[in-house]
GROMACS .gro file of C-alpha atoms in nm:
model
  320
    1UNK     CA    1   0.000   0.000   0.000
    2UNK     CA    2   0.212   0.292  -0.097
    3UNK     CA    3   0.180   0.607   0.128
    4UNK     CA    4   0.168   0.973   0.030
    5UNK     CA    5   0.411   1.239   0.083
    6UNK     CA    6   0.337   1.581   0.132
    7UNK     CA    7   0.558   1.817  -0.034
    8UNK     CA    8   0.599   2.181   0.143
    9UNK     CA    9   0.598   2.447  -0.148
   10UNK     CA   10   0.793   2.754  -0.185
   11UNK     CA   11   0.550   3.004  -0.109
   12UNK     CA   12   0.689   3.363   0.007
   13UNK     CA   13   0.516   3.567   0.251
   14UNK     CA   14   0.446   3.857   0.021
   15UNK     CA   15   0.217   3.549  -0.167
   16UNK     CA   16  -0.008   3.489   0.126
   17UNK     CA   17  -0.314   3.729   0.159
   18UNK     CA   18  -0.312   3.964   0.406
   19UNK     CA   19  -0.417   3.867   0.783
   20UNK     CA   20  -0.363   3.499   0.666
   21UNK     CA   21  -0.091   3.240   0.823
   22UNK     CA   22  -0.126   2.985   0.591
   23UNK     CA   23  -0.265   2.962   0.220
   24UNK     CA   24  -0.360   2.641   0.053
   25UNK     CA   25  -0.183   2.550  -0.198
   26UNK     CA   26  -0.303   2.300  -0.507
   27UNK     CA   27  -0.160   2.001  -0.491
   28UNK     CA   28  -0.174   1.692  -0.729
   29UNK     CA   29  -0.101   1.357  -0.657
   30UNK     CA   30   0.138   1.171  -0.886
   31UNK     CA   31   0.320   0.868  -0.909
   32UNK     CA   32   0.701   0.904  -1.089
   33UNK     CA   33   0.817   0.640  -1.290
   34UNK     CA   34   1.127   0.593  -1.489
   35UNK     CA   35   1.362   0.329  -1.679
   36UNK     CA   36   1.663   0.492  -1.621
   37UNK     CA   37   1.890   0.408  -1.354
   38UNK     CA   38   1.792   0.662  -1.151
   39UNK     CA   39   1.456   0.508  -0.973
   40UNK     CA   40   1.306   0.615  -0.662
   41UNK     CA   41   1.068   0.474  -0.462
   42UNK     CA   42   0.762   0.400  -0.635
   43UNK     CA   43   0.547   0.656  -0.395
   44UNK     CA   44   0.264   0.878  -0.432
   45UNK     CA   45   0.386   1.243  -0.406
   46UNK     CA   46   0.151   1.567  -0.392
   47UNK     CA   47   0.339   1.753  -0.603
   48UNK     CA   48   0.225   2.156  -0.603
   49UNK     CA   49   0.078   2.266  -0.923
   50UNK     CA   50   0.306   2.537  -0.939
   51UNK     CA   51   0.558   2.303  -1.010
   52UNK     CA   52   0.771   2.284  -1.357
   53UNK     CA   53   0.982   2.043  -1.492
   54UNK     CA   54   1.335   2.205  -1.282
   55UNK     CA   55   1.138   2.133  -0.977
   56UNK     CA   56   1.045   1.798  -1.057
   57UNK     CA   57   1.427   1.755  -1.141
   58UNK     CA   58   1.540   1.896  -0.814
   59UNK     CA   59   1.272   1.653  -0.638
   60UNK     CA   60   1.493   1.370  -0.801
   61UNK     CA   61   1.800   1.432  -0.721
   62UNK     CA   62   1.684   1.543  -0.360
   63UNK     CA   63   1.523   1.174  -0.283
   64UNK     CA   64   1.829   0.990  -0.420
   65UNK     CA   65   2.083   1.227  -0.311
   66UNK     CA   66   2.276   1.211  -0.619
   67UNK     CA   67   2.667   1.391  -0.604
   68UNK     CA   68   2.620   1.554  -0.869
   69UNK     CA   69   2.322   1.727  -1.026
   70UNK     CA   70   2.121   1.504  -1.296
   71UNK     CA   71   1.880   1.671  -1.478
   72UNK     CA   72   1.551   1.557  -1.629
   73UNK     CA   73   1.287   1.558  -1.817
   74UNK     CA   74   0.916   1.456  -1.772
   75UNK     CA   75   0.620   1.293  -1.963
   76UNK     CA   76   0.286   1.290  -1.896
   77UNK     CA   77   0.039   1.084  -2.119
   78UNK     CA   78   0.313   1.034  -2.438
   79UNK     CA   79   0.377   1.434  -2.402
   80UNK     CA   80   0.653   1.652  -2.251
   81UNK     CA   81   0.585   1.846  -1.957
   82UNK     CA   82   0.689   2.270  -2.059
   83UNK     CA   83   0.463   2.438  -1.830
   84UNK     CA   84   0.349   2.392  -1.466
   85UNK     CA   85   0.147   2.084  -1.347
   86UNK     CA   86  -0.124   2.254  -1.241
   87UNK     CA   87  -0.155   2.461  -1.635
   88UNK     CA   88  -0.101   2.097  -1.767
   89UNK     CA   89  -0.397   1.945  -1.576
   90UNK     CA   90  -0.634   2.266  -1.618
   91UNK     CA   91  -0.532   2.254  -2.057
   92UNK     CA   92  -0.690   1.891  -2.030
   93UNK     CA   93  -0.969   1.930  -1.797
   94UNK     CA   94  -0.805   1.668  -1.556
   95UNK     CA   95  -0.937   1.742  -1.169
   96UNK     CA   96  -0.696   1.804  -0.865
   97UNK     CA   97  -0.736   1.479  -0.660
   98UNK     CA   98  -0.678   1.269  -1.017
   99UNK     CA   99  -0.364   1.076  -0.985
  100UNK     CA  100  -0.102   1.159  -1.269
  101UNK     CA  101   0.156   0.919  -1.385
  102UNK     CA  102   0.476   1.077  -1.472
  103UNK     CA  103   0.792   0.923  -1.668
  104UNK     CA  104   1.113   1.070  -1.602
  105UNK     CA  105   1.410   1.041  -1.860
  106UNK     CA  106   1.751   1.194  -1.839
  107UNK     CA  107   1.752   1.514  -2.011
  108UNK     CA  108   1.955   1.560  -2.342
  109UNK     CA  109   2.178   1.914  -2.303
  110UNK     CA  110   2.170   2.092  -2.674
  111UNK     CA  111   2.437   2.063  -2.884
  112UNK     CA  112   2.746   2.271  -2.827
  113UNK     CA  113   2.898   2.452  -3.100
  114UNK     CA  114   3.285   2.379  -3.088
  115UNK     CA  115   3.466   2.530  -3.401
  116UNK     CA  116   3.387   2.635  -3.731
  117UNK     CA  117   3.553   2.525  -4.043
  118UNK     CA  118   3.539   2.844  -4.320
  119UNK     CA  119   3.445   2.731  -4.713
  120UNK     CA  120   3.452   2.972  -4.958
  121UNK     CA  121   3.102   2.934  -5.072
  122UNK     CA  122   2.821   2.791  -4.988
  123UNK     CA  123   2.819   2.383  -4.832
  124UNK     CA  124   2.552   2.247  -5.009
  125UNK     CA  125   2.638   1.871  -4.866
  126UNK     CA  126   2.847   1.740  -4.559
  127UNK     CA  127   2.863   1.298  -4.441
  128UNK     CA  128   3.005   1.189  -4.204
  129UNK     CA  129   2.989   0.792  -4.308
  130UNK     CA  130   3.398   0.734  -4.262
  131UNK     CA  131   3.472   0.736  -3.900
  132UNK     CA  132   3.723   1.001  -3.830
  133UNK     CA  133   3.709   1.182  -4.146
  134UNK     CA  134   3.409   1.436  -4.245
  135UNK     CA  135   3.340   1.519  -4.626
  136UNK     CA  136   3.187   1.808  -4.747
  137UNK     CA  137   3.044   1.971  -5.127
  138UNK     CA  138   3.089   2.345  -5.160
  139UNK     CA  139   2.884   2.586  -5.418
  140UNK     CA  140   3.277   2.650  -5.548
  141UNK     CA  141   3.299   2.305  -5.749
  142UNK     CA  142   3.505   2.154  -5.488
  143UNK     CA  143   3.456   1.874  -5.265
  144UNK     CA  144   3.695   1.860  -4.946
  145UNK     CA  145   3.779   1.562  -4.668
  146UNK     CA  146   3.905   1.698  -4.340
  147UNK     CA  147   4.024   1.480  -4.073
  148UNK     CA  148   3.860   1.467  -3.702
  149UNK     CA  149   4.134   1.700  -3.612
  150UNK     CA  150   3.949   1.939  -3.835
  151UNK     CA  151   4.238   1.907  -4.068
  152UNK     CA  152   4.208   1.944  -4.461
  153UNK     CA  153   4.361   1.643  -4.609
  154UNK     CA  154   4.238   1.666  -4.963
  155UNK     CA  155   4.083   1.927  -5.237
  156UNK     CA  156   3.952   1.721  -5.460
  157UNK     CA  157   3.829   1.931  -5.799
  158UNK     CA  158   3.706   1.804  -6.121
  159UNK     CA  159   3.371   1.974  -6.136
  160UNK     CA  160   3.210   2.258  -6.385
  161UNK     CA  161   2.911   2.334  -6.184
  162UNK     CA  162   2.846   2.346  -5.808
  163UNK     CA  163   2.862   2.043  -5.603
  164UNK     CA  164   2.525   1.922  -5.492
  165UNK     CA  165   2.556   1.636  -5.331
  166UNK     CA  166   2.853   1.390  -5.187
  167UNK     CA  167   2.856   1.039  -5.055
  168UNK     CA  168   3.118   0.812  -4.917
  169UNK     CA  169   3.081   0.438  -5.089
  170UNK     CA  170   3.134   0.167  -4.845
  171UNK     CA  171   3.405  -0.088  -4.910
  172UNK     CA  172   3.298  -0.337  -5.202
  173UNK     CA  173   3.616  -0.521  -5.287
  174UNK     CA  174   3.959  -0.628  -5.131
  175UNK     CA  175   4.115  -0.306  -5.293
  176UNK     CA  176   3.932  -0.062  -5.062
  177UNK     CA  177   4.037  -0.301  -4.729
  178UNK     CA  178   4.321  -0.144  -4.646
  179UNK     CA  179   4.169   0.149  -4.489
  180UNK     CA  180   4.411   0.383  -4.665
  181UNK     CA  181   4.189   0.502  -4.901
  182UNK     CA  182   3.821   0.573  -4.959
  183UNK     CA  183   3.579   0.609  -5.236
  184UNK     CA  184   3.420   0.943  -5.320
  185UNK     CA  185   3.136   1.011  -5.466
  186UNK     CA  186   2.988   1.364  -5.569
  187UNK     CA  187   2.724   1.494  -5.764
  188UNK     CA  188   2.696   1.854  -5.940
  189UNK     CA  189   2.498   2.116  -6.125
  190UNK     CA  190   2.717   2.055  -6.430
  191UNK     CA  191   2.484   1.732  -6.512
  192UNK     CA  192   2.730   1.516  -6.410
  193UNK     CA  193   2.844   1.254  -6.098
  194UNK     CA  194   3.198   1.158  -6.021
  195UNK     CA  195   3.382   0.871  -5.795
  196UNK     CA  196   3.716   0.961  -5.689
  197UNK     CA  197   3.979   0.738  -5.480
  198UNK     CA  198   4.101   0.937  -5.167
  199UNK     CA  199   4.377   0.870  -4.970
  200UNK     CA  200   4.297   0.901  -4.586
  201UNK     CA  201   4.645   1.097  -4.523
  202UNK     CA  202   4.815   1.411  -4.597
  203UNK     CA  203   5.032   1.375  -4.927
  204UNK     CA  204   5.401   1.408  -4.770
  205UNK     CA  205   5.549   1.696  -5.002
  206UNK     CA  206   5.904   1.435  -4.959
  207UNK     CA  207   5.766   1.157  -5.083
  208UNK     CA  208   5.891   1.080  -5.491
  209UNK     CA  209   5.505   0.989  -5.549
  210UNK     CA  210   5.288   1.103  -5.277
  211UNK     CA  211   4.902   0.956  -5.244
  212UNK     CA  212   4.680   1.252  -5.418
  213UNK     CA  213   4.324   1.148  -5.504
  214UNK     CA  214   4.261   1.008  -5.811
  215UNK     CA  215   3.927   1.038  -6.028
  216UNK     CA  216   3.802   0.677  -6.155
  217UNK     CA  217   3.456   0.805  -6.318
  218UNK     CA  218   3.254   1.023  -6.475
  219UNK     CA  219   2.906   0.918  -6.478
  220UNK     CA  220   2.717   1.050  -6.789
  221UNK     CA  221   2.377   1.036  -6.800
  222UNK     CA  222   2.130   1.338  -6.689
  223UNK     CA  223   2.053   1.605  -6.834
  224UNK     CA  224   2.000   1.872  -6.578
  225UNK     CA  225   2.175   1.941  -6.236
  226UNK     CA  226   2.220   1.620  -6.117
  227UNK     CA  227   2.099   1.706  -5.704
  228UNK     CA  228   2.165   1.375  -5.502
  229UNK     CA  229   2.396   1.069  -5.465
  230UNK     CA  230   2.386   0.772  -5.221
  231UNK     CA  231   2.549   0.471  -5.214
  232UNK     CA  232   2.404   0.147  -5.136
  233UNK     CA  233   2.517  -0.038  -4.781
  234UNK     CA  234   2.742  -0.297  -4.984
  235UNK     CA  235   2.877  -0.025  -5.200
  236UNK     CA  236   2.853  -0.217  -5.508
  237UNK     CA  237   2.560   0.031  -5.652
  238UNK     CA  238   2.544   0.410  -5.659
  239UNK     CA  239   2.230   0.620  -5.665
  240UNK     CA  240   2.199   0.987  -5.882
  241UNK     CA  241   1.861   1.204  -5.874
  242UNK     CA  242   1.827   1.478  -6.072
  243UNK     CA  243   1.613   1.818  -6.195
  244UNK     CA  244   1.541   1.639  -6.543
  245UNK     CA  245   1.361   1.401  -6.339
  246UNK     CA  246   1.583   1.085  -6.376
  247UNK     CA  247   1.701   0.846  -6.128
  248UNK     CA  248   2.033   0.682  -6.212
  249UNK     CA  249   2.115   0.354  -6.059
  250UNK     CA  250   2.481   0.268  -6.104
  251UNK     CA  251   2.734  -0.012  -6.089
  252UNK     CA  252   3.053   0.120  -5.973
  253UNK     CA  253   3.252  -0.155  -6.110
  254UNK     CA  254   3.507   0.072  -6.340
  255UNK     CA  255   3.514   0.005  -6.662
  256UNK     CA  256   3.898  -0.034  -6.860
  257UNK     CA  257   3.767   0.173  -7.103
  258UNK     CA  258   3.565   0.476  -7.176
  259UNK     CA  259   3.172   0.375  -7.236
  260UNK     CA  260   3.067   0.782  -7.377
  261UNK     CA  261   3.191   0.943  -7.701
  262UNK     CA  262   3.387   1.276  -7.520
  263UNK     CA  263   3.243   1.487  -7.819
  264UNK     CA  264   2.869   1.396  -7.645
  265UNK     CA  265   2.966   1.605  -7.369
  266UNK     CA  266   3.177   1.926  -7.462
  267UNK     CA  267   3.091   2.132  -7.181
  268UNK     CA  268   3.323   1.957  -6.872
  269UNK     CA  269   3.660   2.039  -6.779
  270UNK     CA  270   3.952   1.997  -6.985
  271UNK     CA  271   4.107   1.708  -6.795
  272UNK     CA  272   3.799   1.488  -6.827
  273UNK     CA  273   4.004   1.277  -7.111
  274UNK     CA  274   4.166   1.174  -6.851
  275UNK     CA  275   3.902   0.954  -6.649
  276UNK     CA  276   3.675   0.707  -6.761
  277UNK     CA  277   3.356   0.757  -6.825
  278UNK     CA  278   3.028   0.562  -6.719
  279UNK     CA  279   2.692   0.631  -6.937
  280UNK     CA  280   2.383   0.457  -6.851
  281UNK     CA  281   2.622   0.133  -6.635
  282UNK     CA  282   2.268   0.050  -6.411
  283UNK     CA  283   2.074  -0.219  -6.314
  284UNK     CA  284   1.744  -0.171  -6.478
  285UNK     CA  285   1.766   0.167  -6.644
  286UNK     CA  286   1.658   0.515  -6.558
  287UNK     CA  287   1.377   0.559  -6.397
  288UNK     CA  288   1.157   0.845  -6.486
  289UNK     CA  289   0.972   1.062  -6.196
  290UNK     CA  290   0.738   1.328  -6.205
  291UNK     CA  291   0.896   1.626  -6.089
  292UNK     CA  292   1.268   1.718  -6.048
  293UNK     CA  293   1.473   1.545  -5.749
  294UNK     CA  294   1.561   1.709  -5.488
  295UNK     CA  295   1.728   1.440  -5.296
  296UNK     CA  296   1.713   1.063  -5.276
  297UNK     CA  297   1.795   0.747  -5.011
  298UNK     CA  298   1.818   0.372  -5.063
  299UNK     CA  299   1.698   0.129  -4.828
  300UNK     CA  300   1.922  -0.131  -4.589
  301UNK     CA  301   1.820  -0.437  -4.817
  302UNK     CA  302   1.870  -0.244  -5.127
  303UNK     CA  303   1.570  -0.331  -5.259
  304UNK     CA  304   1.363   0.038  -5.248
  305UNK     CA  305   1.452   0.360  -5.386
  306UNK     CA  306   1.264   0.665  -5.206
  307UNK     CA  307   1.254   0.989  -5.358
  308UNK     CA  308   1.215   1.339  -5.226
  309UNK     CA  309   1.036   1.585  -5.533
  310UNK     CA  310   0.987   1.905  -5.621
  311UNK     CA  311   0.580   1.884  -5.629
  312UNK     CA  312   0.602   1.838  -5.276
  313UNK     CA  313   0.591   1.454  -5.253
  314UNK     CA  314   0.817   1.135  -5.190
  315UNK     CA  315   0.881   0.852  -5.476
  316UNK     CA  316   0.898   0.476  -5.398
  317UNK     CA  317   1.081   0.290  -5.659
  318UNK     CA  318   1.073  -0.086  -5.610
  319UNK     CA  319   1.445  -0.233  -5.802
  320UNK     CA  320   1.435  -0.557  -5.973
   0.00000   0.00000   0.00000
């Protein structure tokens, strides 16, 4: 039979009316739950109505005497508790003697902003996917891999057109292993996508042939600004979405030799003679949307293709 404790709250004389001792204050009862480690004793408390979430905290830590201060946050019926008990209760219609059970979770501090790393125009795209490293697409053509020190390791170029969109490809074969290197790809307004090898280490300026990245593919199919890439989880497939409605789904086994007559395409950069090129290397062809692409995911299985358009809806795609 659990007992109830009464809580004394903090009520200042200049709040009790004049000629009075004591006011009554509105209680409600309530029973606090949690599945944290931080239980207490599984009690019914009259809790004043006045009371907000830091007072509910300080309750807490008060019963379990905790070192140091733990705070926490509160949920009553599936909803968070932001104003008083009592305004709660009244917003709902629920009466004062009606027994509330609360859950109590640890609370989640917001995120702390710790440095800032400076592009010269805008990032349009930033992943994270290769532990230690962070990749990012800039508005000036470029797409750049800094380490977790924050440290630029590698300017990788090759683009006519902003960069949209990157990705990093997971491992797919024995060459990619080693964990020396990883597999870039990025996707621009130039109509065009691009996978790049990239070492994971500075280039020593000593070293007779240092590791600089090295550009494997041009892929050669849309006809607009090609505005997302992802990778699927074995990294045997790549993804493209674009504005001229396509979806591209890709192989990104390399071919020895080019697949797309240069002349087709004589707006890129000068050095594009020197990749290989990829037209149209996917599984079942394009496949055509409604609207223009704004972005685009693949699920875990590999199996679904979900689109995000410009007419203000999502595309399922179902591969073969």
């Amino acid at each position: 039979m659990s007992s109830a404790v009464g809580l004394s709250s903090n009520i200042t004389s200049g709040e009790m009316p004049s000629g009075s001792a004591t006011v009554h204050v509105k209680t409600h009862p309530v029973v606090l739950t949690t599945r944290t480690q931080y239980a207490i004793p599984t009690e019914k408390y009259m809790i004043p109505a006045t009371w907000r979430r830091f007072h509910l905290s300080q309750l807490i830590n008060k019963v379990l005497g905790l070192p140091q201060p733990v705070p926490f946050d509160f949920i009553v019926n599936g909803e968070m508790l932001r104003v008083s008990l009592g305004d709660w209760c009244l917003a709902r219609g629920i009466e004062e003697e009606e027994t509330l059970e609360i859950e109590y979770i640890e609370s989640v501090l917001p995120p702390e902003r710790v440095s800032s790393m400076p592009h010269p125009d805008w990032v349009s795209s930033i992943s994270c996917e290769q532990k230690g490293y962070l990749l990012t697409g800039s508005y000036d053509s470029t797409v750049r891999l800094y380490n977790d020190g924050q440290q630029l390791l590698h300017t990788i170029g090759g683009h006519s057109g902003p960069v949209s969109s990157v990705c990093l490809i997971p491992p797919a074969s024995t060459t990619m292993s080693d964990g020396n290197e990883c597999l870039v790809a990025s996707a621009s307004y130039d109509a065009t996508a691009r996978i790049v090898s990239v070492p994971l280490s500075i280039p020593n300026p000593d070293d007779m042939d240092p590791p600089y990245p090295k550009p494997l593919a041009s892929l050669c199919l849309h006809t607009s600004a090609v505005s997302s890439i992802s990778a699927n989880a074995s990294g045997r497939n790549l993804l493209t979405g674009g504005w001229d409605t396509f979806v591209g789904v890709w192989s990104t086994d390399i071919p020895e030799a080019d697949e797309v007559d240069e002349v087709a395409y004589p707006t890129f950069d000068a050095d594009r003679k020197k990749r290989r090129k990829v037209s149209k290397k996917d599984l079942n062809g394009p496949t055509a949307a409604e609207k223009a692409m704004l972005d685009l995911a693949i699920t875990s299985n590999g199996k679904m293709i979900a689109t995000a358009n410009g007419d203000r809806t999502i595309s399922l795609f179902q591969l073969g």
